[in-house]
Amino acid sequence: MSDCIFCKIAAGEIPADVAYEDEKIFCFHDLDPQAPVHVLMIPKKHIASTDDIREEDQELLGYMMGKIKDVAAGLGLENGYRVVINCGEDGMQTVKHLHLHILGKRKLTWPPG
Ligand code: 5GP
Ligand code: ZN
């Protein structure tokens, strides 16, 4: 998607503070962190939201799930963390490229806002 900001970040066209990268995913620190550690994990493939996940994406999504613990460990989140995916208007999704928020290094409250 040529006009997608996260596709541009994954392609290195827009700079980001990279936390982890491989051939399938890109992880970078959020511009407006909501916790001392706030990293976004995105698939390099453009998928707009959880509503747009297709059957053919299952392997990629499973790969992302499996990578969370490695990225979290690399960020020093040994005491736990939270993973959030916002979707659509009520979910307050602002960037239409699927992303996992990985938040940690503080005690996070529940329920979320
Ligand atoms: P959403 O609200 O869609 O779940 O989350 C989008 C996140 O992307 C927000 O936390 C926002 O701060 C972050 N964000 C938006 N634009 C940029 C950007 O250009 N660079 C970085 N690093 N984060 C961004
Ligand atoms: Zn995109």
JSON list of C-alpha atoms and ligand atoms in Angstrom, two decimals:
[
{"chain": "A", "resi": 1, "resn": "MET", "atom": "CA", "xyz": [0.00, 0.00, 0.00]},
{"chain": "A", "resi": 2, "resn": "SER", "atom": "CA", "xyz": [1.82, 3.08, -1.28]},
{"chain": "A", "resi": 3, "resn": "ASP", "atom": "CA", "xyz": [0.08, 5.58, 1.02]},
{"chain": "A", "resi": 4, "resn": "CYS", "atom": "CA", "xyz": [0.36, 3.52, 4.22]},
{"chain": "A", "resi": 5, "resn": "ILE", "atom": "CA", "xyz": [2.67, 5.03, 6.86]},
{"chain": "A", "resi": 6, "resn": "PHE", "atom": "CA", "xyz": [3.52, 1.66, 8.44]},
{"chain": "A", "resi": 7, "resn": "CYS", "atom": "CA", "xyz": [4.36, 0.13, 5.04]},
{"chain": "A", "resi": 8, "resn": "LYS", "atom": "CA", "xyz": [6.72, 3.07, 4.55]},
{"chain": "A", "resi": 9, "resn": "ILE", "atom": "CA", "xyz": [8.28, 2.51, 7.98]},
{"chain": "A", "resi": 10, "resn": "ALA", "atom": "CA", "xyz": [8.74, -1.21, 7.25]},
{"chain": "A", "resi": 11, "resn": "ALA", "atom": "CA", "xyz": [10.37, -0.32, 3.92]},
{"chain": "A", "resi": 12, "resn": "GLY", "atom": "CA", "xyz": [12.76, 2.13, 5.63]},
{"chain": "A", "resi": 13, "resn": "GLU", "atom": "CA", "xyz": [11.25, 5.09, 3.77]},
{"chain": "A", "resi": 14, "resn": "ILE", "atom": "CA", "xyz": [10.22, 6.75, 7.04]},
{"chain": "A", "resi": 15, "resn": "PRO", "atom": "CA", "xyz": [12.70, 6.49, 9.93]},
{"chain": "A", "resi": 16, "resn": "ALA", "atom": "CA", "xyz": [11.78, 4.60, 13.07]},
{"chain": "A", "resi": 17, "resn": "ASP", "atom": "CA", "xyz": [13.50, 3.42, 16.23]},
{"chain": "A", "resi": 18, "resn": "VAL", "atom": "CA", "xyz": [13.77, -0.27, 15.32]},
{"chain": "A", "resi": 19, "resn": "ALA", "atom": "CA", "xyz": [13.43, -2.91, 18.05]},
{"chain": "A", "resi": 20, "resn": "TYR", "atom": "CA", "xyz": [13.47, -6.03, 15.85]},
{"chain": "A", "resi": 21, "resn": "GLU", "atom": "CA", "xyz": [13.24, -6.90, 12.17]},
{"chain": "A", "resi": 22, "resn": "ASP", "atom": "CA", "xyz": [13.23, -10.01, 10.05]},
{"chain": "A", "resi": 23, "resn": "GLU", "atom": "CA", "xyz": [11.86, -10.99, 6.65]},
{"chain": "A", "resi": 24, "resn": "LYS", "atom": "CA", "xyz": [8.26, -11.16, 7.88]},
{"chain": "A", "resi": 25, "resn": "ILE", "atom": "CA", "xyz": [7.85, -8.56, 10.62]},
{"chain": "A", "resi": 26, "resn": "PHE", "atom": "CA", "xyz": [9.05, -5.15, 11.77]},
{"chain": "A", "resi": 27, "resn": "CYS", "atom": "CA", "xyz": [9.04, -3.86, 15.36]},
{"chain": "A", "resi": 28, "resn": "PHE", "atom": "CA", "xyz": [9.63, -0.24, 16.30]},
{"chain": "A", "resi": 29, "resn": "HIS", "atom": "CA", "xyz": [9.13, 2.08, 19.25]},
{"chain": "A", "resi": 30, "resn": "ASP", "atom": "CA", "xyz": [5.86, 4.04, 19.30]},
{"chain": "A", "resi": 31, "resn": "LEU", "atom": "CA", "xyz": [6.18, 7.80, 18.68]},
{"chain": "A", "resi": 32, "resn": "ASP", "atom": "CA", "xyz": [3.80, 8.52, 21.55]},
{"chain": "A", "resi": 33, "resn": "PRO", "atom": "CA", "xyz": [4.61, 5.87, 24.17]},
{"chain": "A", "resi": 34, "resn": "GLN", "atom": "CA", "xyz": [1.91, 4.96, 26.69]},
{"chain": "A", "resi": 35, "resn": "ALA", "atom": "CA", "xyz": [4.33, 3.04, 28.94]},
{"chain": "A", "resi": 36, "resn": "PRO", "atom": "CA", "xyz": [8.11, 3.13, 29.52]},
{"chain": "A", "resi": 37, "resn": "VAL", "atom": "CA", "xyz": [8.35, 0.45, 26.82]},
{"chain": "A", "resi": 38, "resn": "HIS", "atom": "CA", "xyz": [5.83, 0.73, 23.96]},
{"chain": "A", "resi": 39, "resn": "VAL", "atom": "CA", "xyz": [6.72, -1.12, 20.79]},
{"chain": "A", "resi": 40, "resn": "LEU", "atom": "CA", "xyz": [4.61, -1.82, 17.72]},
{"chain": "A", "resi": 41, "resn": "MET", "atom": "CA", "xyz": [4.92, -5.13, 15.88]},
{"chain": "A", "resi": 42, "resn": "ILE", "atom": "CA", "xyz": [3.67, -5.14, 12.29]},
{"chain": "A", "resi": 43, "resn": "PRO", "atom": "CA", "xyz": [3.64, -7.67, 9.49]},
{"chain": "A", "resi": 44, "resn": "LYS", "atom": "CA", "xyz": [5.61, -6.40, 6.49]},
{"chain": "A", "resi": 45, "resn": "LYS", "atom": "CA", "xyz": [2.65, -7.50, 4.40]},
{"chain": "A", "resi": 46, "resn": "HIS", "atom": "CA", "xyz": [-0.07, -4.86, 4.41]},
{"chain": "A", "resi": 47, "resn": "ILE", "atom": "CA", "xyz": [-3.09, -6.14, 6.31]},
{"chain": "A", "resi": 48, "resn": "ALA", "atom": "CA", "xyz": [-5.39, -3.29, 7.30]},
{"chain": "A", "resi": 49, "resn": "SER", "atom": "CA", "xyz": [-6.82, -4.67, 10.55]},
{"chain": "A", "resi": 50, "resn": "THR", "atom": "CA", "xyz": [-7.93, -7.84, 12.32]},
{"chain": "A", "resi": 51, "resn": "ASP", "atom": "CA", "xyz": [-11.11, -7.56, 10.21]},
{"chain": "A", "resi": 52, "resn": "ASP", "atom": "CA", "xyz": [-8.96, -8.01, 7.10]},
{"chain": "A", "resi": 53, "resn": "ILE", "atom": "CA", "xyz": [-7.05, -11.14, 8.11]},
{"chain": "A", "resi": 54, "resn": "ARG", "atom": "CA", "xyz": [-7.53, -13.87, 5.52]},
{"chain": "A", "resi": 55, "resn": "GLU", "atom": "CA", "xyz": [-7.09, -17.61, 5.76]},
{"chain": "A", "resi": 56, "resn": "GLU", "atom": "CA", "xyz": [-3.80, -17.34, 3.86]},
{"chain": "A", "resi": 57, "resn": "ASP", "atom": "CA", "xyz": [-2.47, -15.02, 6.62]},
{"chain": "A", "resi": 58, "resn": "GLN", "atom": "CA", "xyz": [-2.81, -17.60, 9.40]},
{"chain": "A", "resi": 59, "resn": "GLU", "atom": "CA", "xyz": [0.80, -18.76, 9.22]},
{"chain": "A", "resi": 60, "resn": "LEU", "atom": "CA", "xyz": [2.07, -15.17, 9.33]},
{"chain": "A", "resi": 61, "resn": "LEU", "atom": "CA", "xyz": [-0.17, -14.33, 12.28]},
{"chain": "A", "resi": 62, "resn": "GLY", "atom": "CA", "xyz": [0.96, -17.45, 14.11]},
{"chain": "A", "resi": 63, "resn": "TYR", "atom": "CA", "xyz": [4.56, -16.45, 13.42]},
{"chain": "A", "resi": 64, "resn": "MET", "atom": "CA", "xyz": [3.89, -13.03, 14.96]},
{"chain": "A", "resi": 65, "resn": "MET", "atom": "CA", "xyz": [2.33, -14.59, 18.05]},
{"chain": "A", "resi": 66, "resn": "GLY", "atom": "CA", "xyz": [5.38, -16.78, 18.50]},
{"chain": "A", "resi": 67, "resn": "LYS", "atom": "CA", "xyz": [7.77, -13.83, 18.13]},
{"chain": "A", "resi": 68, "resn": "ILE", "atom": "CA", "xyz": [6.17, -11.71, 20.87]},
{"chain": "A", "resi": 69, "resn": "LYS", "atom": "CA", "xyz": [8.08, -13.43, 23.66]},
{"chain": "A", "resi": 70, "resn": "ASP", "atom": "CA", "xyz": [11.41, -12.99, 21.86]},
{"chain": "A", "resi": 71, "resn": "VAL", "atom": "CA", "xyz": [10.82, -9.29, 21.20]},
{"chain": "A", "resi": 72, "resn": "ALA", "atom": "CA", "xyz": [9.60, -8.81, 24.80]},
{"chain": "A", "resi": 73, "resn": "ALA", "atom": "CA", "xyz": [12.71, -10.55, 26.13]},
{"chain": "A", "resi": 74, "resn": "GLY", "atom": "CA", "xyz": [14.88, -8.32, 23.94]},
{"chain": "A", "resi": 75, "resn": "LEU", "atom": "CA", "xyz": [13.16, -5.29, 25.49]},
{"chain": "A", "resi": 76, "resn": "GLY", "atom": "CA", "xyz": [13.79, -6.52, 29.03]},
{"chain": "A", "resi": 77, "resn": "LEU", "atom": "CA", "xyz": [10.14, -7.19, 29.83]},
{"chain": "A", "resi": 78, "resn": "GLU", "atom": "CA", "xyz": [10.89, -10.10, 32.14]},
{"chain": "A", "resi": 79, "resn": "ASN", "atom": "CA", "xyz": [8.20, -8.99, 34.61]},
{"chain": "A", "resi": 80, "resn": "GLY", "atom": "CA", "xyz": [5.38, -9.18, 32.05]},
{"chain": "A", "resi": 81, "resn": "TYR", "atom": "CA", "xyz": [3.78, -6.96, 29.47]},
{"chain": "A", "resi": 82, "resn": "ARG", "atom": "CA", "xyz": [0.52, -6.35, 27.64]},
{"chain": "A", "resi": 83, "resn": "VAL", "atom": "CA", "xyz": [-0.28, -6.93, 23.97]},
{"chain": "A", "resi": 84, "resn": "VAL", "atom": "CA", "xyz": [-3.06, -4.80, 22.47]},
{"chain": "A", "resi": 85, "resn": "ILE", "atom": "CA", "xyz": [-4.63, -4.76, 19.01]},
{"chain": "A", "resi": 86, "resn": "ASN", "atom": "CA", "xyz": [-7.05, -1.94, 18.29]},
{"chain": "A", "resi": 87, "resn": "CYS", "atom": "CA", "xyz": [-9.58, -2.46, 15.50]},
{"chain": "A", "resi": 88, "resn": "GLY", "atom": "CA", "xyz": [-11.97, -0.06, 13.85]},
{"chain": "A", "resi": 89, "resn": "GLU", "atom": "CA", "xyz": [-13.70, 3.01, 15.20]},
{"chain": "A", "resi": 90, "resn": "ASP", "atom": "CA", "xyz": [-14.75, 1.73, 18.63]},
{"chain": "A", "resi": 91, "resn": "GLY", "atom": "CA", "xyz": [-11.35, 0.09, 19.05]},
{"chain": "A", "resi": 92, "resn": "MET", "atom": "CA", "xyz": [-9.78, 3.52, 18.33]},
{"chain": "A", "resi": 93, "resn": "GLN", "atom": "CA", "xyz": [-7.53, 2.19, 15.56]},
{"chain": "A", "resi": 94, "resn": "THR", "atom": "CA", "xyz": [-5.80, 5.20, 14.01]},
{"chain": "A", "resi": 95, "resn": "VAL", "atom": "CA", "xyz": [-3.34, 3.53, 11.61]},
{"chain": "A", "resi": 96, "resn": "LYS", "atom": "CA", "xyz": [-4.93, 1.12, 9.15]},
{"chain": "A", "resi": 97, "resn": "HIS", "atom": "CA", "xyz": [-2.07, -1.38, 9.04]},
{"chain": "A", "resi": 98, "resn": "LEU", "atom": "CA", "xyz": [-2.42, -4.23, 11.53]},
{"chain": "A", "resi": 99, "resn": "HIS", "atom": "CA", "xyz": [-0.15, -3.71, 14.54]},
{"chain": "A", "resi": 100, "resn": "LEU", "atom": "CA", "xyz": [0.35, -5.22, 17.96]},
{"chain": "A", "resi": 101, "resn": "HIS", "atom": "CA", "xyz": [1.14, -2.81, 20.77]},
{"chain": "A", "resi": 102, "resn": "ILE", "atom": "CA", "xyz": [3.61, -4.36, 23.24]},
{"chain": "A", "resi": 103, "resn": "LEU", "atom": "CA", "xyz": [3.55, -2.34, 26.45]},
{"chain": "A", "resi": 104, "resn": "GLY", "atom": "CA", "xyz": [5.55, -2.83, 29.61]},
{"chain": "A", "resi": 105, "resn": "LYS", "atom": "CA", "xyz": [7.94, -1.66, 32.33]},
{"chain": "A", "resi": 106, "resn": "ARG", "atom": "CA", "xyz": [5.08, -0.38, 34.44]},
{"chain": "A", "resi": 107, "resn": "LYS", "atom": "CA", "xyz": [2.10, -1.97, 36.19]},
{"chain": "A", "resi": 108, "resn": "LEU", "atom": "CA", "xyz": [-0.73, -1.66, 33.67]},
{"chain": "A", "resi": 109, "resn": "THR", "atom": "CA", "xyz": [-4.25, -1.10, 34.93]},
{"chain": "A", "resi": 110, "resn": "TRP", "atom": "CA", "xyz": [-7.35, -3.08, 33.99]},
{"chain": "A", "resi": 111, "resn": "PRO", "atom": "CA", "xyz": [-9.90, -2.51, 32.53]},
{"chain": "A", "resi": 112, "resn": "PRO", "atom": "CA", "xyz": [-8.38, -0.38, 29.75]},
{"chain": "A", "resi": 113, "resn": "GLY", "atom": "CA", "xyz": [-10.01, 2.95, 28.94]},
{"chain": "B", "resi": 1, "resn": "5GP", "atom": "P1", "xyz": [-3.60, 2.61, 16.92]},
{"chain": "B", "resi": 1, "resn": "5GP", "atom": "O1", "xyz": [-4.26, 3.76, 17.59]},
{"chain": "B", "resi": 1, "resn": "5GP", "atom": "O2", "xyz": [-3.89, 2.58, 15.45]},
{"chain": "B", "resi": 1, "resn": "5GP", "atom": "O3", "xyz": [-3.85, 1.29, 17.59]},
{"chain": "B", "resi": 1, "resn": "5GP", "atom": "O4", "xyz": [-2.06, 2.84, 17.11]},
{"chain": "B", "resi": 1, "resn": "5GP", "atom": "C1", "xyz": [-1.26, 3.56, 16.21]},
{"chain": "B", "resi": 1, "resn": "5GP", "atom": "C2", "xyz": [0.01, 3.88, 16.96]},
{"chain": "B", "resi": 1, "resn": "5GP", "atom": "O5", "xyz": [0.98, 4.28, 16.03]},
{"chain": "B", "resi": 1, "resn": "5GP", "atom": "C3", "xyz": [-0.14, 5.02, 17.98]},
{"chain": "B", "resi": 1, "resn": "5GP", "atom": "O6", "xyz": [0.24, 4.54, 19.26]},
{"chain": "B", "resi": 1, "resn": "5GP", "atom": "C4", "xyz": [0.79, 6.10, 17.44]},
{"chain": "B", "resi": 1, "resn": "5GP", "atom": "O7", "xyz": [1.45, 6.79, 18.48]},
{"chain": "B", "resi": 1, "resn": "5GP", "atom": "C5", "xyz": [1.74, 5.32, 16.58]},
{"chain": "B", "resi": 1, "resn": "5GP", "atom": "N1", "xyz": [2.28, 6.04, 15.44]},
{"chain": "B", "resi": 1, "resn": "5GP", "atom": "C6", "xyz": [1.56, 6.74, 14.53]},
{"chain": "B", "resi": 1, "resn": "5GP", "atom": "N2", "xyz": [2.37, 7.25, 13.58]},
{"chain": "B", "resi": 1, "resn": "5GP", "atom": "C7", "xyz": [3.63, 6.83, 13.91]},
{"chain": "B", "resi": 1, "resn": "5GP", "atom": "C8", "xyz": [4.91, 7.03, 13.30]},
{"chain": "B", "resi": 1, "resn": "5GP", "atom": "O8", "xyz": [5.06, 7.69, 12.27]},
{"chain": "B", "resi": 1, "resn": "5GP", "atom": "N3", "xyz": [5.98, 6.46, 13.91]},
{"chain": "B", "resi": 1, "resn": "5GP", "atom": "C9", "xyz": [5.85, 5.74, 15.07]},
{"chain": "B", "resi": 1, "resn": "5GP", "atom": "N4", "xyz": [6.97, 5.23, 15.60]},
{"chain": "B", "resi": 1, "resn": "5GP", "atom": "N5", "xyz": [4.65, 5.52, 15.67]},
{"chain": "B", "resi": 1, "resn": "5GP", "atom": "C10", "xyz": [3.57, 6.06, 15.09]},
{"chain": "B", "resi": 2, "resn": "ZN", "atom": "ZN", "xyz": [0.58, -0.86, 5.29]}
]
